[in-house]
C-alpha cells in the first residue's frame, strides 16, 4: 500500500494505491466522505471498500480531496473535488491501460462526486454507493444512469433515511434497462460503526456476482467472434470452390 502523490488541478493529491500484477486487472477508484466533516481516504468505510476490491484482483486507488491531509488546495464545494477525482482516474488508467473493467465507489459525499464522474466517463461500467446522501444533494443529473451498480445504506442512518435512498434507486431502475440494486444493512448507522463486516460481505457478494456475469459475457462474446470467423472461412471456401468450377 505505497504512498503516492498525483499531480492534480490544485497541486499534489495524496493517495494510496494497491497494484495487482495482472496486466488486465480491473481498476477501482474510491472517493471519501465530506472533507469538512472529517472525511478522508483513511475513513474506515473507504478502507473497507479498498480492501474488498483489492481482494478480488482489482488495482485500487483511494485519495484525499484537495485540502485534506497532504493534498494541496482548498475545499471547493464539489466542482474542484470532481476535478480531483477525474485526475485520479486518469492516473489509474495510465498505470493500467489494459484494464478489463473500470469501477468507481464512494462514501456519502463521495458518492455524489462519484456519480458525476460516472456520467462523464463512459468506460466506468460499475459503481458502489455507500450511504448516498440522496436527501441532501441533487442526483437528478443521473438521467439516465449509464451503468448498473449498488446503493447500500444502514437502517439506523440518521443522516440519510433509507426511504430516500430507496426512492433514488427505484427512480433509476427504469432507465435504459440499467439495474440499480439497493441493499439495507440492519443496525448500521451512517458510518457503519460495528457493521463493517456486514458491509464488506454485501459489497463483496455483489462484486462477485457482477464479475462472474462479466466473465460469462466475455466468454459468449468470444464464442460469437469465433463463430463469425468460422462463417467467414466457410464463405471464403465457397467462393474459392466457385472460382475453381467456373
mmCIF file of C-alpha atoms in Angstrom:
data_model
loop_
_atom_site.group_PDB
_atom_site.id
_atom_site.type_symbol
_atom_site.label_atom_id
_atom_site.label_comp_id
_atom_site.label_asym_id
_atom_site.label_seq_id
_atom_site.Cartn_x
_atom_site.Cartn_y
_atom_site.Cartn_z
ATOM 1 C CA UNK A 1 0.000 0.000 0.000
ATOM 2 C CA UNK A 2 2.633 2.550 -1.061
ATOM 3 C CA UNK A 3 2.154 6.260 -0.507
ATOM 4 C CA UNK A 4 1.587 8.133 -3.718
ATOM 5 C CA UNK A 5 1.487 11.732 -4.898
ATOM 6 C CA UNK A 6 -0.511 12.526 -8.044
ATOM 7 C CA UNK A 7 -0.417 15.824 -9.909
ATOM 8 C CA UNK A 8 -3.872 17.350 -9.617
ATOM 9 C CA UNK A 9 -5.582 20.536 -10.805
ATOM 10 C CA UNK A 10 -4.950 22.252 -7.435
ATOM 11 C CA UNK A 11 -1.489 20.783 -6.856
ATOM 12 C CA UNK A 12 -0.452 17.477 -5.379
ATOM 13 C CA UNK A 13 -3.022 14.817 -4.485
ATOM 14 C CA UNK A 14 -2.144 12.408 -1.681
ATOM 15 C CA UNK A 15 -3.182 8.833 -2.477
ATOM 16 C CA UNK A 16 -2.720 5.156 -1.692
ATOM 17 C CA UNK A 17 -2.571 2.537 -4.403
ATOM 18 C CA UNK A 18 -2.878 -1.239 -4.491
ATOM 19 C CA UNK A 19 -1.345 -2.696 -7.650
ATOM 20 C CA UNK A 20 -2.456 -6.053 -8.989
ATOM 21 C CA UNK A 21 0.191 -7.778 -11.075
ATOM 22 C CA UNK A 22 -2.130 -8.913 -13.877
ATOM 23 C CA UNK A 23 -1.832 -6.621 -16.899
ATOM 24 C CA UNK A 24 -5.577 -6.647 -17.473
ATOM 25 C CA UNK A 25 -6.662 -6.428 -13.845
ATOM 26 C CA UNK A 26 -9.818 -4.335 -13.373
ATOM 27 C CA UNK A 27 -9.416 -0.945 -11.700
ATOM 28 C CA UNK A 28 -11.425 0.815 -8.991
ATOM 29 C CA UNK A 29 -11.372 4.371 -7.640
ATOM 30 C CA UNK A 30 -12.647 5.061 -4.094
ATOM 31 C CA UNK A 31 -13.912 8.525 -3.025
ATOM 32 C CA UNK A 32 -14.120 9.530 0.634
ATOM 33 C CA UNK A 33 -16.828 11.330 2.668
ATOM 34 C CA UNK A 34 -17.280 15.092 3.110
ATOM 35 C CA UNK A 35 -13.938 16.813 3.799
ATOM 36 C CA UNK A 36 -15.494 19.469 6.029
ATOM 37 C CA UNK A 37 -16.942 16.819 8.333
ATOM 38 C CA UNK A 38 -13.763 14.828 8.841
ATOM 39 C CA UNK A 39 -13.860 12.707 5.696
ATOM 40 C CA UNK A 40 -10.510 11.366 4.471
ATOM 41 C CA UNK A 41 -9.200 8.451 2.443
ATOM 42 C CA UNK A 42 -8.457 6.718 5.774
ATOM 43 C CA UNK A 43 -12.152 6.570 6.696
ATOM 44 C CA UNK A 44 -12.980 3.033 7.816
ATOM 45 C CA UNK A 45 -15.693 2.556 5.183
ATOM 46 C CA UNK A 46 -13.316 3.747 2.450
ATOM 47 C CA UNK A 47 -10.673 1.383 3.814
ATOM 48 C CA UNK A 48 -13.168 -1.491 3.776
ATOM 49 C CA UNK A 49 -14.144 -0.826 0.164
ATOM 50 C CA UNK A 50 -10.486 -0.510 -0.834
ATOM 51 C CA UNK A 51 -9.648 -3.965 0.518
ATOM 52 C CA UNK A 52 -12.860 -5.536 -0.758
ATOM 53 C CA UNK A 53 -11.885 -4.576 -4.307
ATOM 54 C CA UNK A 54 -8.205 -5.492 -3.811
ATOM 55 C CA UNK A 55 -9.098 -8.987 -2.582
ATOM 56 C CA UNK A 56 -10.896 -9.575 -5.890
ATOM 57 C CA UNK A 57 -7.939 -8.788 -8.105
ATOM 58 C CA UNK A 58 -8.578 -5.087 -8.694
ATOM 59 C CA UNK A 59 -5.910 -2.431 -8.849
ATOM 60 C CA UNK A 60 -7.369 0.137 -6.447
ATOM 61 C CA UNK A 61 -6.747 3.830 -5.780
ATOM 62 C CA UNK A 62 -8.021 5.952 -2.914
ATOM 63 C CA UNK A 63 -7.012 9.571 -2.386
ATOM 64 C CA UNK A 64 -7.596 12.731 -0.377
ATOM 65 C CA UNK A 65 -9.607 15.516 -1.966
ATOM 66 C CA UNK A 66 -7.978 18.962 -2.155
ATOM 67 C CA UNK A 67 -7.199 20.471 1.237
ATOM 68 C CA UNK A 68 -7.331 17.112 3.037
ATOM 69 C CA UNK A 69 -4.200 15.540 4.541
ATOM 70 C CA UNK A 70 -1.233 16.256 2.287
ATOM 71 C CA UNK A 71 -3.368 17.129 -0.740
ATOM 72 C CA UNK A 72 -2.943 20.747 -1.786
ATOM 73 C CA UNK A 73 -5.724 23.238 -2.499
ATOM 74 C CA UNK A 74 -8.854 24.228 -0.605
ATOM 75 C CA UNK A 75 -12.420 22.934 -0.352
ATOM 76 C CA UNK A 76 -14.390 23.872 -3.482
ATOM 77 C CA UNK A 77 -17.883 22.619 -2.731
ATOM 78 C CA UNK A 78 -17.956 19.999 -5.482
ATOM 79 C CA UNK A 79 -16.504 21.191 -8.822
ATOM 80 C CA UNK A 80 -12.909 21.106 -7.642
ATOM 81 C CA UNK A 81 -13.373 17.774 -5.938
ATOM 82 C CA UNK A 82 -14.813 16.366 -9.181
ATOM 83 C CA UNK A 83 -11.687 17.595 -10.990
ATOM 84 C CA UNK A 84 -9.541 15.864 -8.372
ATOM 85 C CA UNK A 85 -11.434 12.606 -8.942
ATOM 86 C CA UNK A 86 -11.050 12.897 -12.718
ATOM 87 C CA UNK A 87 -7.282 13.410 -12.343
ATOM 88 C CA UNK A 88 -7.054 10.384 -10.056
ATOM 89 C CA UNK A 89 -8.956 8.237 -12.556
ATOM 90 C CA UNK A 90 -6.685 9.492 -15.366
ATOM 91 C CA UNK A 91 -3.644 8.383 -13.357
ATOM 92 C CA UNK A 92 -5.169 4.988 -12.647
ATOM 93 C CA UNK A 93 -5.936 4.390 -16.305
ATOM 94 C CA UNK A 94 -2.421 5.418 -17.339
ATOM 95 C CA UNK A 95 -0.990 2.857 -14.919
ATOM 96 C CA UNK A 96 -3.452 0.174 -16.070
ATOM 97 C CA UNK A 97 -4.158 0.877 -19.772
ATOM 98 C CA UNK A 98 -5.252 -2.731 -20.424
ATOM 99 C CA UNK A 99 -7.713 -2.982 -17.516
ATOM 100 C CA UNK A 100 -10.653 -5.200 -18.473
ATOM 101 C CA UNK A 101 -13.106 -3.082 -16.494
ATOM 102 C CA UNK A 102 -13.325 0.167 -14.532
ATOM 103 C CA UNK A 103 -15.330 0.744 -11.350
ATOM 104 C CA UNK A 104 -15.931 3.686 -9.051
ATOM 105 C CA UNK A 105 -17.066 3.734 -5.431
ATOM 106 C CA UNK A 106 -17.940 6.473 -2.997
ATOM 107 C CA UNK A 107 -18.950 7.013 0.604
ATOM 108 C CA UNK A 108 -21.607 9.621 1.472
ATOM 109 C CA UNK A 109 -20.449 12.903 -0.159
ATOM 110 C CA UNK A 110 -18.013 10.819 -2.196
ATOM 111 C CA UNK A 111 -20.957 9.096 -3.894
ATOM 112 C CA UNK A 112 -22.231 12.430 -5.204
ATOM 113 C CA UNK A 113 -18.836 13.122 -6.786
ATOM 114 C CA UNK A 114 -18.500 9.513 -7.979
ATOM 115 C CA UNK A 115 -21.807 9.577 -9.826
ATOM 116 C CA UNK A 116 -20.969 12.874 -11.519
ATOM 117 C CA UNK A 117 -17.705 11.337 -12.704
ATOM 118 C CA UNK A 118 -19.646 8.271 -13.864
ATOM 119 C CA UNK A 119 -21.744 10.479 -16.146
ATOM 120 C CA UNK A 120 -18.596 11.916 -17.727
ATOM 121 C CA UNK A 121 -16.625 8.697 -18.194
ATOM 122 C CA UNK A 122 -18.359 6.041 -20.304
ATOM 123 C CA UNK A 123 -15.649 3.487 -19.541
ATOM 124 C CA UNK A 124 -16.914 3.177 -15.935
ATOM 125 C CA UNK A 125 -19.114 0.086 -16.020
ATOM 126 C CA UNK A 126 -19.984 -0.399 -12.356
ATOM 127 C CA UNK A 127 -20.334 1.550 -9.126
ATOM 128 C CA UNK A 128 -20.778 1.152 -5.379
ATOM 129 C CA UNK A 129 -22.532 3.968 -3.498
ATOM 130 C CA UNK A 130 -22.368 3.663 0.293
ATOM 131 C CA UNK A 131 -24.826 5.892 2.186
ATOM 132 C CA UNK A 132 -25.519 8.173 -0.809
ATOM 133 C CA UNK A 133 -26.884 11.489 0.576
ATOM 134 C CA UNK A 134 -29.905 11.481 -1.712
ATOM 135 C CA UNK A 135 -31.814 13.748 0.681
ATOM 136 C CA UNK A 136 -29.029 16.352 0.811
ATOM 137 C CA UNK A 137 -27.708 16.528 -2.760
ATOM 138 C CA UNK A 138 -29.331 16.645 -6.159
ATOM 139 C CA UNK A 139 -28.806 13.395 -8.061
ATOM 140 C CA UNK A 140 -31.142 14.351 -10.922
ATOM 141 C CA UNK A 141 -28.161 14.506 -13.299
ATOM 142 C CA UNK A 142 -28.383 10.688 -13.418
ATOM 143 C CA UNK A 143 -30.801 10.860 -16.317
ATOM 144 C CA UNK A 144 -30.292 8.233 -17.435
ATOM 145 C CA UNK A 145 -27.787 6.444 -15.227
ATOM 146 C CA UNK A 146 -25.318 4.856 -17.703
ATOM 147 C CA UNK A 147 -24.155 1.887 -15.584
ATOM 148 C CA UNK A 148 -25.528 -0.673 -13.179
ATOM 149 C CA UNK A 149 -24.439 -0.552 -9.575
ATOM 150 C CA UNK A 150 -25.131 -0.985 -5.884
ATOM 151 C CA UNK A 151 -26.569 1.556 -3.452
ATOM 152 C CA UNK A 152 -26.225 0.443 0.148
ATOM 153 C CA UNK A 153 -27.076 2.107 3.440
ATOM 154 C CA UNK A 154 -27.945 1.271 7.037
ATOM 155 C CA UNK A 155 -31.420 1.240 8.518
ATOM 156 C CA UNK A 156 -30.161 3.223 11.551
ATOM 157 C CA UNK A 157 -28.704 6.018 9.418
ATOM 158 C CA UNK A 158 -29.888 9.339 10.887
ATOM 159 C CA UNK A 159 -28.199 11.378 8.159
ATOM 160 C CA UNK A 160 -29.684 9.671 5.107
ATOM 161 C CA UNK A 161 -33.070 7.966 5.607
ATOM 162 C CA UNK A 162 -33.428 4.552 3.985
ATOM 163 C CA UNK A 163 -36.577 5.601 2.120
ATOM 164 C CA UNK A 164 -34.646 8.429 0.451
ATOM 165 C CA UNK A 165 -32.027 6.018 -0.918
ATOM 166 C CA UNK A 166 -34.751 3.572 -1.894
ATOM 167 C CA UNK A 167 -36.622 6.240 -3.844
ATOM 168 C CA UNK A 168 -33.450 7.212 -5.691
ATOM 169 C CA UNK A 169 -32.638 3.617 -6.629
ATOM 170 C CA UNK A 170 -36.207 2.983 -7.771
ATOM 171 C CA UNK A 171 -36.192 6.111 -9.902
ATOM 172 C CA UNK A 172 -33.057 4.963 -11.707
ATOM 173 C CA UNK A 173 -34.027 1.311 -12.245
ATOM 174 C CA UNK A 174 -36.355 2.011 -15.171
ATOM 175 C CA UNK A 175 -33.820 3.908 -17.279
ATOM 176 C CA UNK A 176 -32.309 2.097 -20.278
ATOM 177 C CA UNK A 177 -32.660 -1.247 -18.575
ATOM 178 C CA UNK A 178 -29.929 -0.313 -16.102
ATOM 179 C CA UNK A 179 -30.245 -2.240 -12.831
ATOM 180 C CA UNK A 180 -29.640 -0.314 -9.638
ATOM 181 C CA UNK A 181 -29.541 -2.685 -6.678
ATOM 182 C CA UNK A 182 -30.493 -1.262 -3.280
ATOM 183 C CA UNK A 183 -29.448 -3.083 -0.107
ATOM 184 C CA UNK A 184 -30.018 -2.128 3.529
ATOM 185 C CA UNK A 185 -27.680 -3.303 6.300
ATOM 186 C CA UNK A 186 -29.673 -3.912 9.507
ATOM 187 C CA UNK A 187 -28.429 -1.986 12.529
ATOM 188 C CA UNK A 188 -25.923 0.112 10.572
ATOM 189 C CA UNK A 189 -25.652 3.877 11.036
ATOM 190 C CA UNK A 190 -24.232 6.403 8.571
ATOM 191 C CA UNK A 191 -20.670 5.371 9.448
ATOM 192 C CA UNK A 192 -21.364 1.600 9.635
ATOM 193 C CA UNK A 193 -19.898 1.503 13.126
ATOM 194 C CA UNK A 194 -19.783 -2.121 14.218
ATOM 195 C CA UNK A 195 -21.179 -3.213 10.845
ATOM 196 C CA UNK A 196 -18.149 -3.063 8.564
ATOM 197 C CA UNK A 197 -18.017 -6.843 8.191
ATOM 198 C CA UNK A 198 -21.634 -6.884 7.029
ATOM 199 C CA UNK A 199 -20.891 -4.070 4.599
ATOM 200 C CA UNK A 200 -17.867 -5.920 3.243
ATOM 201 C CA UNK A 201 -19.876 -9.117 2.798
ATOM 202 C CA UNK A 202 -22.673 -7.332 0.920
ATOM 203 C CA UNK A 203 -20.346 -5.397 -1.373
ATOM 204 C CA UNK A 204 -18.140 -8.448 -1.922
ATOM 205 C CA UNK A 205 -21.066 -10.645 -2.892
ATOM 206 C CA UNK A 206 -22.333 -8.002 -5.296
ATOM 207 C CA UNK A 207 -18.887 -7.669 -6.908
ATOM 208 C CA UNK A 208 -18.527 -11.443 -7.177
ATOM 209 C CA UNK A 209 -21.867 -11.705 -8.980
ATOM 210 C CA UNK A 210 -21.073 -8.855 -11.345
ATOM 211 C CA UNK A 211 -17.588 -10.131 -12.147
ATOM 212 C CA UNK A 212 -18.917 -13.639 -12.781
ATOM 213 C CA UNK A 213 -21.557 -12.251 -15.129
ATOM 214 C CA UNK A 214 -18.943 -10.133 -16.907
ATOM 215 C CA UNK A 215 -16.733 -13.189 -17.416
ATOM 216 C CA UNK A 216 -19.662 -15.144 -18.812
ATOM 217 C CA UNK A 217 -20.410 -12.265 -21.167
ATOM 218 C CA UNK A 218 -16.790 -12.206 -22.324
ATOM 219 C CA UNK A 219 -16.862 -15.953 -22.999
ATOM 220 C CA UNK A 220 -20.072 -15.612 -25.007
ATOM 221 C CA UNK A 221 -18.649 -12.697 -26.964
ATOM 222 C CA UNK A 222 -15.504 -14.676 -27.803
ATOM 223 C CA UNK A 223 -17.646 -17.586 -28.981
ATOM 224 C CA UNK A 224 -19.691 -15.239 -31.177
ATOM 225 C CA UNK A 225 -16.482 -13.874 -32.668
ATOM 226 C CA UNK A 226 -15.197 -17.406 -33.319
ATOM 227 C CA UNK A 227 -18.479 -18.334 -34.988
ATOM 228 C CA UNK A 228 -18.283 -15.228 -37.178
ATOM 229 C CA UNK A 229 -14.744 -16.180 -38.179
ATOM 230 C CA UNK A 230 -15.839 -19.741 -38.973
ATOM 231 C CA UNK A 231 -18.634 -18.344 -41.122
ATOM 232 C CA UNK A 232 -16.191 -16.085 -42.949
ATOM 233 C CA UNK A 233 -13.923 -19.056 -43.591
ATOM 234 C CA UNK A 234 -16.843 -21.080 -44.926
ATOM 235 C CA UNK A 235 -17.792 -18.214 -47.224
ATOM 236 C CA UNK A 236 -14.229 -17.897 -48.498
ATOM 237 C CA UNK A 237 -14.134 -21.653 -49.168
ATOM 238 C CA UNK A 238 -17.377 -21.433 -51.130
ATOM 239 C CA UNK A 239 -16.007 -18.551 -53.178
ATOM 240 C CA UNK A 240 -12.784 -20.474 -53.925
ATOM 241 C CA UNK A 241 -14.784 -23.519 -54.970
ATOM 242 C CA UNK A 242 -16.938 -21.416 -57.272
ATOM 243 C CA UNK A 243 -13.852 -19.912 -58.864
ATOM 244 C CA UNK A 244 -12.425 -23.386 -59.491
ATOM 245 C CA UNK A 245 -15.672 -24.599 -61.032
ATOM 246 C CA UNK A 246 -16.052 -21.635 -63.350
#
